[in-house]
Structures are given as structure tokens and as C-alpha cells.
PDB file of C-alpha atoms in Angstrom:
ATOM      1  CA  MET A  63      13.203  22.637 -46.456  1.00  0.00           C
ATOM      2  CA  GLY A  64      14.859  19.696 -48.228  1.00  0.00           C
ATOM      3  CA  GLN A  65      18.145  21.556 -48.715  1.00  0.00           C
ATOM      4  CA  LEU A  66      18.284  22.430 -45.020  1.00  0.00           C
ATOM      5  CA  ARG A  67      17.826  18.770 -44.123  1.00  0.00           C
ATOM      6  CA  VAL A  68      20.642  17.733 -46.479  1.00  0.00           C
ATOM      7  CA  HIS A  69      22.909  20.468 -45.059  1.00  0.00           C
ATOM      8  CA  ASN A  70      22.211  19.336 -41.483  1.00  0.00           C
ATOM      9  CA  LYS A  71      22.849  15.729 -42.413  1.00  0.00           C
ATOM     10  CA  LYS A  72      26.221  16.636 -43.957  1.00  0.00           C
ATOM     11  CA  ARG A  73      27.172  18.708 -40.922  1.00  0.00           C
ATOM     12  CA  ASN A  74      26.237  15.842 -38.590  1.00  0.00           C
ATOM     13  CA  LEU A  75      28.276  13.457 -40.721  1.00  0.00           C
ATOM     14  CA  LEU A  76      31.369  15.678 -40.485  1.00  0.00           C
ATOM     15  CA  LYS A  77      30.919  15.979 -36.732  1.00  0.00           C
ATOM     16  CA  HIS A  78      30.585  12.215 -36.461  1.00  0.00           C
ATOM     17  CA  ILE A  79      33.677  11.578 -38.607  1.00  0.00           C
ATOM     18  CA  PHE A  80      36.038  13.397 -36.278  1.00  0.00           C
ATOM     19  CA  SER A  81      34.394  12.571 -32.946  1.00  0.00           C
ATOM     20  CA  ASP A  82      34.312   8.768 -33.163  1.00  0.00           C
ATOM     21  CA  LYS A  83      37.530   7.511 -31.573  1.00  0.00           C
ATOM     22  CA  SER A  84      37.138   3.967 -32.893  1.00  0.00           C
ATOM     23  CA  ASN A  85      36.947   5.283 -36.475  1.00  0.00           C
ATOM     24  CA  LEU A  86      40.106   7.343 -35.963  1.00  0.00           C
ATOM     25  CA  VAL A  87      42.030   4.387 -34.519  1.00  0.00           C
ATOM     26  CA  LEU A  88      40.932   2.134 -37.367  1.00  0.00           C
ATOM     27  CA  ALA A  89      41.869   4.777 -39.949  1.00  0.00           C
ATOM     28  CA  ILE A  90      45.333   5.185 -38.425  1.00  0.00           C
ATOM     29  CA  LYS A  91      45.933   1.427 -38.461  1.00  0.00           C
ATOM     30  CA  MET A  92      44.697   1.144 -42.044  1.00  0.00           C
ATOM     31  CA  SER A  93      46.861   4.064 -43.090  1.00  0.00           C
ATOM     32  CA  LEU A  94      49.970   2.535 -41.537  1.00  0.00           C
ATOM     33  CA  VAL A  95      49.444  -0.829 -43.217  1.00  0.00           C
ATOM     34  CA  VAL A  96      48.303   0.335 -46.657  1.00  0.00           C
ATOM     35  CA  GLY A  97      50.573   3.401 -46.710  1.00  0.00           C
ATOM     36  CA  THR A  98      53.643   1.348 -45.846  1.00  0.00           C
ATOM     37  CA  ILE A  99      52.878  -1.202 -48.571  1.00  0.00           C
ATOM     38  CA  LEU A 100      52.313   1.541 -51.147  1.00  0.00           C
ATOM     39  CA  ASN A 101      55.460   3.408 -50.115  1.00  0.00           C
ATOM     40  CA  CYS A 102      57.480   0.208 -50.447  1.00  0.00           C
ATOM     41  CA  ILE A 103      56.076  -0.259 -53.940  1.00  0.00           C
ATOM     42  CA  ASN A 104      56.542   3.368 -55.006  1.00  0.00           C
ATOM     43  CA  GLN A 105      59.808   4.281 -53.290  1.00  0.00           C
ATOM     44  CA  GLY A 106      61.184   0.936 -52.167  1.00  0.00           C
ATOM     45  CA  GLU A 107      64.496   1.285 -53.989  1.00  0.00           C
ATOM     46  CA  CYS A 108      65.246   4.549 -52.147  1.00  0.00           C
ATOM     47  CA  LEU A 109      64.437   2.957 -48.810  1.00  0.00           C
ATOM     48  CA  VAL A 110      66.353  -0.275 -49.429  1.00  0.00           C
ATOM     49  CA  ASN A 111      69.427   1.534 -50.770  1.00  0.00           C
ATOM     50  CA  GLN A 112      69.162   4.090 -47.931  1.00  0.00           C
ATOM     51  CA  GLU A 113      69.122   6.953 -50.443  1.00  0.00           C
ATOM     52  CA  LEU A 114      67.055   9.181 -48.201  1.00  0.00           C
ATOM     53  CA  ASP A 115      68.049  12.280 -50.172  1.00  0.00           C
ATOM     54  CA  GLN A 116      66.219  10.749 -53.169  1.00  0.00           C
ATOM     55  CA  LEU A 117      63.090  10.074 -51.109  1.00  0.00           C
ATOM     56  CA  ASN A 118      60.097  12.152 -52.186  1.00  0.00           C
ATOM     57  CA  LEU A 119      58.692  13.350 -48.840  1.00  0.00           C
ATOM     58  CA  PRO A 120      55.411  14.885 -50.127  1.00  0.00           C
ATOM     59  CA  LYS A 121      54.672  11.666 -52.002  1.00  0.00           C
ATOM     60  CA  LEU A 122      55.441   9.669 -48.852  1.00  0.00           C
ATOM     61  CA  LEU A 123      53.045  11.743 -46.724  1.00  0.00           C
ATOM     62  CA  ILE A 124      50.252  11.698 -49.298  1.00  0.00           C
ATOM     63  CA  THR A 125      50.620   7.934 -49.607  1.00  0.00           C
ATOM     64  CA  TYR A 126      49.803   7.629 -45.908  1.00  0.00           C
ATOM     65  CA  SER A 127      47.069  10.277 -45.852  1.00  0.00           C
ATOM     66  CA  VAL A 128      44.933   8.883 -48.675  1.00  0.00           C
ATOM     67  CA  PRO A 129      44.209   5.504 -47.007  1.00  0.00           C
ATOM     68  CA  PHE A 130      43.612   7.352 -43.724  1.00  0.00           C
ATOM     69  CA  PHE A 131      40.877   9.560 -45.153  1.00  0.00           C
ATOM     70  CA  VAL A 132      39.336   6.793 -47.268  1.00  0.00           C
ATOM     71  CA  SER A 133      39.115   4.502 -44.249  1.00  0.00           C
ATOM     72  CA  LEU A 134      37.787   7.259 -42.012  1.00  0.00           C
ATOM     73  CA  TYR A 135      35.119   8.283 -44.503  1.00  0.00           C
ATOM     74  CA  SER A 136      34.091   4.701 -45.329  1.00  0.00           C
ATOM     75  CA  THR A 137      33.644   3.533 -41.755  1.00  0.00           C
ATOM     76  CA  THR A 138      31.757   6.696 -40.854  1.00  0.00           C
ATOM     77  CA  ILE A 139      29.367   6.347 -43.795  1.00  0.00           C
ATOM     78  CA  ILE A 140      28.635   2.751 -42.852  1.00  0.00           C
ATOM     79  CA  LYS A 141      27.961   3.604 -39.198  1.00  0.00           C
ATOM     80  CA  PHE A 142      26.052   6.793 -40.026  1.00  0.00           C
ATOM     81  CA  LYS A 143      23.603   5.074 -42.380  1.00  0.00           C
ATOM     82  CA  ARG A 144      22.529   2.487 -39.825  1.00  0.00           C
TER      83      ARG A 144
END
């Protein structure tokens, strides 16, 4: 019975993560700010020198996606535990 309760709680958490519009908006904003700062640190010389052929696109996308998912998960956990 305990495992079923944990499974239901996880499923409800996942549903809540992707259905709360305010969490999604906050995660997008956080991703844009933090991702841009990190991309400037990691690939700033390519951007400043306009060497777009040297730009590592997968690294650029991952740099934006990590803060998005961290922010989304964190705000959901905080709201879900209340």
C-alpha cells in the first residue's frame, strides 16, 4: 500500500509540474537569464567575435535547458509540499 501511495504522489507531482502555467513562465525567465549568462561565460569569445561556425549548438541548448528544468522542478516541489 505504501508503494502505491508513493507512485501516486510522483504521478501527481509530474502532472503538477507541467500544468502550472506560473511555474512554466518562471522557468522560462530563469532559463533565459541564467542560460544567457552561462553561454556568455562558456562561449562568449565565439559570440563576441561573431564566429558562429565555432559555436557549439548542443552545448548552447543544454545550457538553456538545465536552468529551465531545475527551476521548474524546484518551484513545483516547493508548491507541492505545502
